[in-house]
PDB file of C-alpha atoms in Angstrom:
ATOM      1  CA  MET K 224       0.034 118.871 113.554  1.00  0.00           C
ATOM      2  CA  SER K 225      -2.018 122.262 113.606  1.00  0.00           C
ATOM      3  CA  LYS K 226      -1.839 124.470 109.853  1.00  0.00           C
ATOM      4  CA  LYS K 227      -0.564 127.450 108.762  1.00  0.00           C
ATOM      5  CA  VAL K 228      -3.810 128.104 106.435  1.00  0.00           C
ATOM      6  CA  LEU K 229      -4.761 130.855 104.113  1.00  0.00           C
ATOM      7  CA  ILE K 230      -8.144 130.542 101.589  1.00  0.00           C
ATOM      8  CA  LEU K 231      -8.027 132.721  98.755  1.00  0.00           C
ATOM      9  CA  SER K 232     -11.346 133.493  98.202  1.00  0.00           C
ATOM     10  CA  GLY K 233     -11.714 134.948  94.392  1.00  0.00           C
ATOM     11  CA  SER K 234     -15.328 135.207  94.439  1.00  0.00           C
ATOM     12  CA  PRO K 235     -17.163 138.815  93.911  1.00  0.00           C
ATOM     13  CA  ARG K 236     -20.264 138.184  95.242  1.00  0.00           C
ATOM     14  CA  ASN K 237     -19.837 138.296  98.673  1.00  0.00           C
ATOM     15  CA  GLY K 238     -21.826 134.861 100.190  1.00  0.00           C
ATOM     16  CA  GLY K 239     -21.166 133.944  96.814  1.00  0.00           C
ATOM     17  CA  ASN K 240     -20.853 130.045  95.671  1.00  0.00           C
ATOM     18  CA  SER K 241     -17.467 130.135  95.653  1.00  0.00           C
ATOM     19  CA  ASP K 242     -17.065 131.948  98.565  1.00  0.00           C
ATOM     20  CA  VAL K 243     -19.715 130.269 100.865  1.00  0.00           C
ATOM     21  CA  LEU K 244     -17.541 126.767  99.886  1.00  0.00           C
ATOM     22  CA  CYS K 245     -15.040 128.874 102.108  1.00  0.00           C
ATOM     23  CA  ASP K 246     -16.193 129.470 104.175  1.00  0.00           C
ATOM     24  CA  ALA K 247     -17.236 125.945 104.940  1.00  0.00           C
ATOM     25  CA  PHE K 248     -13.697 124.384 104.084  1.00  0.00           C
ATOM     26  CA  MET K 249     -12.878 127.298 106.648  1.00  0.00           C
ATOM     27  CA  LYS K 250     -14.906 126.126 109.994  1.00  0.00           C
ATOM     28  CA  GLY K 251     -13.144 122.639 108.975  1.00  0.00           C
ATOM     29  CA  ALA K 252     -10.063 123.244 108.977  1.00  0.00           C
ATOM     30  CA  GLN K 253     -10.601 125.294 111.763  1.00  0.00           C
ATOM     31  CA  GLU K 254     -12.505 122.105 114.107  1.00  0.00           C
ATOM     32  CA  ALA K 255      -8.913 120.566 113.949  1.00  0.00           C
ATOM     33  CA  GLY K 256      -7.290 123.080 115.096  1.00  0.00           C
ATOM     34  CA  ASN K 257      -5.566 124.508 112.086  1.00  0.00           C
ATOM     35  CA  GLU K 258      -5.175 128.529 112.525  1.00  0.00           C
ATOM     36  CA  VAL K 259      -6.616 129.608 109.723  1.00  0.00           C
ATOM     37  CA  GLU K 260      -7.408 133.296 107.608  1.00  0.00           C
ATOM     38  CA  LYS K 261      -9.273 134.467 104.141  1.00  0.00           C
ATOM     39  CA  ILE K 262      -9.013 137.026 101.398  1.00  0.00           C
ATOM     40  CA  PHE K 263     -11.498 137.903 100.155  1.00  0.00           C
ATOM     41  CA  LEU K 264      -9.833 138.780  96.692  1.00  0.00           C
ATOM     42  CA  ARG K 265     -12.828 141.568  95.774  1.00  0.00           C
ATOM     43  CA  SER K 266     -12.230 143.405  98.848  1.00  0.00           C
ATOM     44  CA  LYS K 267      -8.301 143.526  98.310  1.00  0.00           C
ATOM     45  CA  LYS K 268      -6.715 146.922  95.567  1.00  0.00           C
ATOM     46  CA  ILE K 269      -4.773 144.123  93.694  1.00  0.00           C
ATOM     47  CA  GLY K 270      -3.373 146.010  90.294  1.00  0.00           C
ATOM     48  CA  TYR K 271      -2.525 144.818  87.419  1.00  0.00           C
ATOM     49  CA  CYS K 272       1.205 143.066  86.733  1.00  0.00           C
ATOM     50  CA  ASN K 273       2.448 145.426  83.918  1.00  0.00           C
ATOM     51  CA  THR K 274       5.418 143.124  83.137  1.00  0.00           C
ATOM     52  CA  CYS K 275       7.923 146.337  84.117  1.00  0.00           C
ATOM     53  CA  TYR K 276      10.712 142.937  86.701  1.00  0.00           C
ATOM     54  CA  TYR K 277      11.247 145.224  88.563  1.00  0.00           C
ATOM     55  CA  CYS K 278      11.019 142.605  91.210  1.00  0.00           C
ATOM     56  CA  LYS K 279      13.738 140.546  89.084  1.00  0.00           C
ATOM     57  CA  LYS K 280      15.911 143.473  90.665  1.00  0.00           C
ATOM     58  CA  SER K 281      14.579 144.321  93.733  1.00  0.00           C
ATOM     59  CA  GLY K 282      14.603 140.757  96.076  1.00  0.00           C
ATOM     60  CA  GLY K 283      11.088 140.307  95.192  1.00  0.00           C
ATOM     61  CA  VAL K 284       9.444 143.141  95.679  1.00  0.00           C
ATOM     62  CA  CYS K 285       6.983 144.802  93.487  1.00  0.00           C
ATOM     63  CA  ALA K 286       6.731 148.065  91.354  1.00  0.00           C
ATOM     64  CA  ILE K 287       3.256 148.407  92.686  1.00  0.00           C
ATOM     65  CA  LYS K 288       2.150 149.182  96.603  1.00  0.00           C
ATOM     66  CA  ASP K 289      -0.867 147.858  97.379  1.00  0.00           C
ATOM     67  CA  ASP K 290      -2.842 145.301  98.996  1.00  0.00           C
ATOM     68  CA  MET K 291      -0.127 142.164  97.138  1.00  0.00           C
ATOM     69  CA  ALA K 292       2.756 142.558  99.134  1.00  0.00           C
ATOM     70  CA  GLU K 293       0.160 141.637 102.250  1.00  0.00           C
ATOM     71  CA  ILE K 294      -1.048 138.553 100.303  1.00  0.00           C
ATOM     72  CA  LEU K 295       2.444 137.366  99.270  1.00  0.00           C
ATOM     73  CA  GLU K 296       3.792 137.765 102.173  1.00  0.00           C
ATOM     74  CA  LYS K 297       0.862 135.315 103.721  1.00  0.00           C
ATOM     75  CA  MET K 298       1.220 133.051 101.164  1.00  0.00           C
ATOM     76  CA  HIS K 299       5.078 132.793 102.705  1.00  0.00           C
ATOM     77  CA  TRP K 300       3.686 132.449 106.126  1.00  0.00           C
ATOM     78  CA  ALA K 301       1.124 129.598 104.759  1.00  0.00           C
ATOM     79  CA  ASP K 302       1.924 125.414 104.816  1.00  0.00           C
ATOM     80  CA  VAL K 303      -1.888 125.175 103.355  1.00  0.00           C
ATOM     81  CA  ILE K 304      -3.314 127.968 100.259  1.00  0.00           C
ATOM     82  CA  VAL K 305      -7.265 127.462  99.058  1.00  0.00           C
ATOM     83  CA  MET K 306      -7.803 128.684  96.053  1.00  0.00           C
ATOM     84  CA  ALA K 307     -11.297 129.564  94.571  1.00  0.00           C
ATOM     85  CA  SER K 308     -13.126 131.213  92.080  1.00  0.00           C
ATOM     86  CA  PRO K 309     -16.196 130.881  90.296  1.00  0.00           C
ATOM     87  CA  VAL K 310     -16.220 129.482  86.871  1.00  0.00           C
ATOM     88  CA  TYR K 311     -15.894 132.826  83.671  1.00  0.00           C
ATOM     89  CA  PHE K 312     -15.895 132.139  80.011  1.00  0.00           C
ATOM     90  CA  TYR K 313     -14.704 127.923  80.921  1.00  0.00           C
ATOM     91  CA  SER K 314     -11.232 129.412  83.590  1.00  0.00           C
ATOM     92  CA  ILE K 315     -10.648 131.652  86.229  1.00  0.00           C
ATOM     93  CA  ASP K 316     -11.928 135.064  87.415  1.00  0.00           C
ATOM     94  CA  ALA K 317     -10.029 138.250  87.238  1.00  0.00           C
ATOM     95  CA  GLN K 318      -9.657 138.587  90.566  1.00  0.00           C
ATOM     96  CA  MET K 319      -7.952 135.036  91.167  1.00  0.00           C
ATOM     97  CA  LYS K 320      -5.746 135.718  87.835  1.00  0.00           C
ATOM     98  CA  THR K 321      -5.109 139.465  89.080  1.00  0.00           C
ATOM     99  CA  VAL K 322      -3.716 137.784  91.789  1.00  0.00           C
ATOM    100  CA  ILE K 323      -1.768 134.944  90.383  1.00  0.00           C
ATOM    101  CA  ASP K 324       0.072 137.221  88.371  1.00  0.00           C
ATOM    102  CA  ARG K 325       1.297 139.490  90.442  1.00  0.00           C
ATOM    103  CA  THR K 326       2.830 136.233  92.699  1.00  0.00           C
ATOM    104  CA  VAL K 327       5.801 136.506  89.761  1.00  0.00           C
ATOM    105  CA  ALA K 328       7.182 138.799  92.022  1.00  0.00           C
ATOM    106  CA  GLN K 329       7.994 136.513  94.632  1.00  0.00           C
ATOM    107  CA  TRP K 330       7.233 132.902  92.769  1.00  0.00           C
ATOM    108  CA  THR K 331      10.850 130.815  93.337  1.00  0.00           C
ATOM    109  CA  GLN K 332      10.430 132.014  96.411  1.00  0.00           C
ATOM    110  CA  ILE K 333       7.158 130.710  97.725  1.00  0.00           C
ATOM    111  CA  LYS K 334       8.074 126.470  98.324  1.00  0.00           C
ATOM    112  CA  ASN K 335       6.104 123.747  99.039  1.00  0.00           C
ATOM    113  CA  LYS K 336       2.432 124.164  99.848  1.00  0.00           C
ATOM    114  CA  GLU K 337      -0.289 121.933 100.346  1.00  0.00           C
ATOM    115  CA  PHE K 338      -2.295 123.252  97.336  1.00  0.00           C
ATOM    116  CA  TYR K 339      -6.250 122.680  97.225  1.00  0.00           C
ATOM    117  CA  TYR K 340      -8.857 124.276  95.403  1.00  0.00           C
ATOM    118  CA  ILE K 341     -12.247 125.295  94.639  1.00  0.00           C
ATOM    119  CA  MET K 342     -14.516 126.174  91.618  1.00  0.00           C
ATOM    120  CA  THR K 343     -18.529 126.998  90.708  1.00  0.00           C
ATOM    121  CA  ALA K 344     -20.336 127.172  88.087  1.00  0.00           C
ATOM    122  CA  ALA K 345     -23.846 127.100  85.947  1.00  0.00           C
ATOM    123  CA  GLU K 346     -23.090 124.431  84.052  1.00  0.00           C
ATOM    124  CA  GLU K 347     -23.702 120.750  85.273  1.00  0.00           C
ATOM    125  CA  SER K 348     -21.069 119.035  82.443  1.00  0.00           C
ATOM    126  CA  SER K 349     -18.161 117.511  83.817  1.00  0.00           C
ATOM    127  CA  THR K 350     -15.251 119.565  81.652  1.00  0.00           C
ATOM    128  CA  VAL K 351     -16.565 123.103  82.823  1.00  0.00           C
ATOM    129  CA  MET K 352     -13.732 123.407  85.445  1.00  0.00           C
ATOM    130  CA  ASP K 353     -10.766 121.939  83.012  1.00  0.00           C
ATOM    131  CA  CYS K 354      -9.102 125.378  82.139  1.00  0.00           C
ATOM    132  CA  THR K 355     -10.480 126.504  85.686  1.00  0.00           C
ATOM    133  CA  LEU K 356      -8.359 123.808  87.429  1.00  0.00           C
ATOM    134  CA  GLU K 357      -5.474 123.759  84.750  1.00  0.00           C
ATOM    135  CA  CYS K 358      -4.843 127.880  85.872  1.00  0.00           C
ATOM    136  CA  PHE K 359      -4.762 127.349  89.560  1.00  0.00           C
ATOM    137  CA  ARG K 360      -2.108 123.721  88.830  1.00  0.00           C
ATOM    138  CA  GLY K 361      -0.248 126.353  86.546  1.00  0.00           C
ATOM    139  CA  LEU K 362       0.489 128.537  89.777  1.00  0.00           C
ATOM    140  CA  ALA K 363       1.232 125.967  91.789  1.00  0.00           C
ATOM    141  CA  ALA K 364       3.801 123.761  89.531  1.00  0.00           C
ATOM    142  CA  CYS K 365       5.745 126.920  88.654  1.00  0.00           C
ATOM    143  CA  LEU K 366       5.854 126.286  92.674  1.00  0.00           C
ATOM    144  CA  SER K 367       8.938 124.923  94.133  1.00  0.00           C
ATOM    145  CA  GLY K 368       7.750 121.710  96.539  1.00  0.00           C
ATOM    146  CA  SER K 369       4.290 122.180  96.087  1.00  0.00           C
ATOM    147  CA  LYS K 370       1.482 119.452  96.148  1.00  0.00           C
ATOM    148  CA  GLU K 371      -1.954 119.029  95.040  1.00  0.00           C
ATOM    149  CA  MET K 372      -4.186 118.071  98.058  1.00  0.00           C
ATOM    150  CA  GLY K 373      -8.205 118.099  97.237  1.00  0.00           C
ATOM    151  CA  VAL K 374     -10.679 119.702  94.387  1.00  0.00           C
ATOM    152  CA  ILE K 375     -13.849 120.610  95.181  1.00  0.00           C
ATOM    153  CA  TYR K 376     -15.978 120.935  91.581  1.00  0.00           C
ATOM    154  CA  GLY K 377     -19.372 123.166  93.091  1.00  0.00           C
ATOM    155  CA  ARG K 378     -21.093 122.451  89.488  1.00  0.00           C
ATOM    156  CA  GLY K 379     -24.934 123.611  88.767  1.00  0.00           C
ATOM    157  CA  VAL K 380     -24.835 126.655  90.446  1.00  0.00           C
ATOM    158  CA  TYR K 381     -25.818 130.076  89.599  1.00  0.00           C
ATOM    159  CA  GLU K 382     -27.902 132.529  91.822  1.00  0.00           C
ATOM    160  CA  ALA K 383     -25.313 133.662  95.501  1.00  0.00           C
ATOM    161  CA  GLY K 384     -26.184 130.388  98.350  1.00  0.00           C
ATOM    162  CA  VAL K 385     -27.416 127.651  96.282  1.00  0.00           C
ATOM    163  CA  ILE K 386     -24.910 125.714  96.766  1.00  0.00           C
ATOM    164  CA  LYS K 387     -25.676 125.503 100.563  1.00  0.00           C
ATOM    165  CA  ASN K 388     -27.932 122.879  99.569  1.00  0.00           C
ATOM    166  CA  THR K 389     -26.296 120.398  97.828  1.00  0.00           C
ATOM    167  CA  ALA K 390     -24.499 118.054  99.196  1.00  0.00           C
ATOM    168  CA  THR K 391     -20.856 120.155  97.825  1.00  0.00           C
ATOM    169  CA  MET K 392     -20.652 121.925 101.353  1.00  0.00           C
ATOM    170  CA  GLN K 393     -20.326 118.951 103.472  1.00  0.00           C
ATOM    171  CA  GLN K 394     -17.541 117.861 100.957  1.00  0.00           C
ATOM    172  CA  ALA K 395     -16.156 121.552 101.542  1.00  0.00           C
ATOM    173  CA  TYR K 396     -16.247 120.986 105.346  1.00  0.00           C
ATOM    174  CA  GLU K 397     -15.049 117.325 105.678  1.00  0.00           C
ATOM    175  CA  MET K 398     -12.146 118.705 103.720  1.00  0.00           C
ATOM    176  CA  GLY K 399     -11.235 121.857 105.321  1.00  0.00           C
ATOM    177  CA  LYS K 400     -11.370 118.934 108.417  1.00  0.00           C
ATOM    178  CA  GLY K 401      -9.173 116.426 107.415  1.00  0.00           C
ATOM    179  CA  ILE K 402      -5.768 118.941 106.603  1.00  0.00           C
TER     180      ILE K 402
END
């Protein structure tokens, strides 16, 4: 059965390592017959949540008028959500964190999603991505019926695009194909 897949690429670099892994995942998912859309978050205008809770009083409509409304709509549409971020100081990057925070407007309405996580880091350490993964899992834990389906770790990559020469590219492709 075909699924609707939304890939949220948090990389601040077009062609950055986490973004390249998103493309490999997307290729596999498309080849498997799924409908896939990738959003490069850096290209979107997404303001920070100001905790006004206008959304609570307005049925999930945010007071900030920007591209986040479109992203939330696509999160509802998706069966599968892929979240990708490089690791910055052991955590997710600002682009992804802003999207996660702004999901507060509709977090009780986004349900039954399958999640995949893609992370890249310059360090080789096996623990360098622990906090990043917990940030992703924190959002999913708040969304009813969410299931973690897979995690991709791109370790030891710094310069944009060097992930292309690693086995992690094939892993991302295969994981996408396996949806």
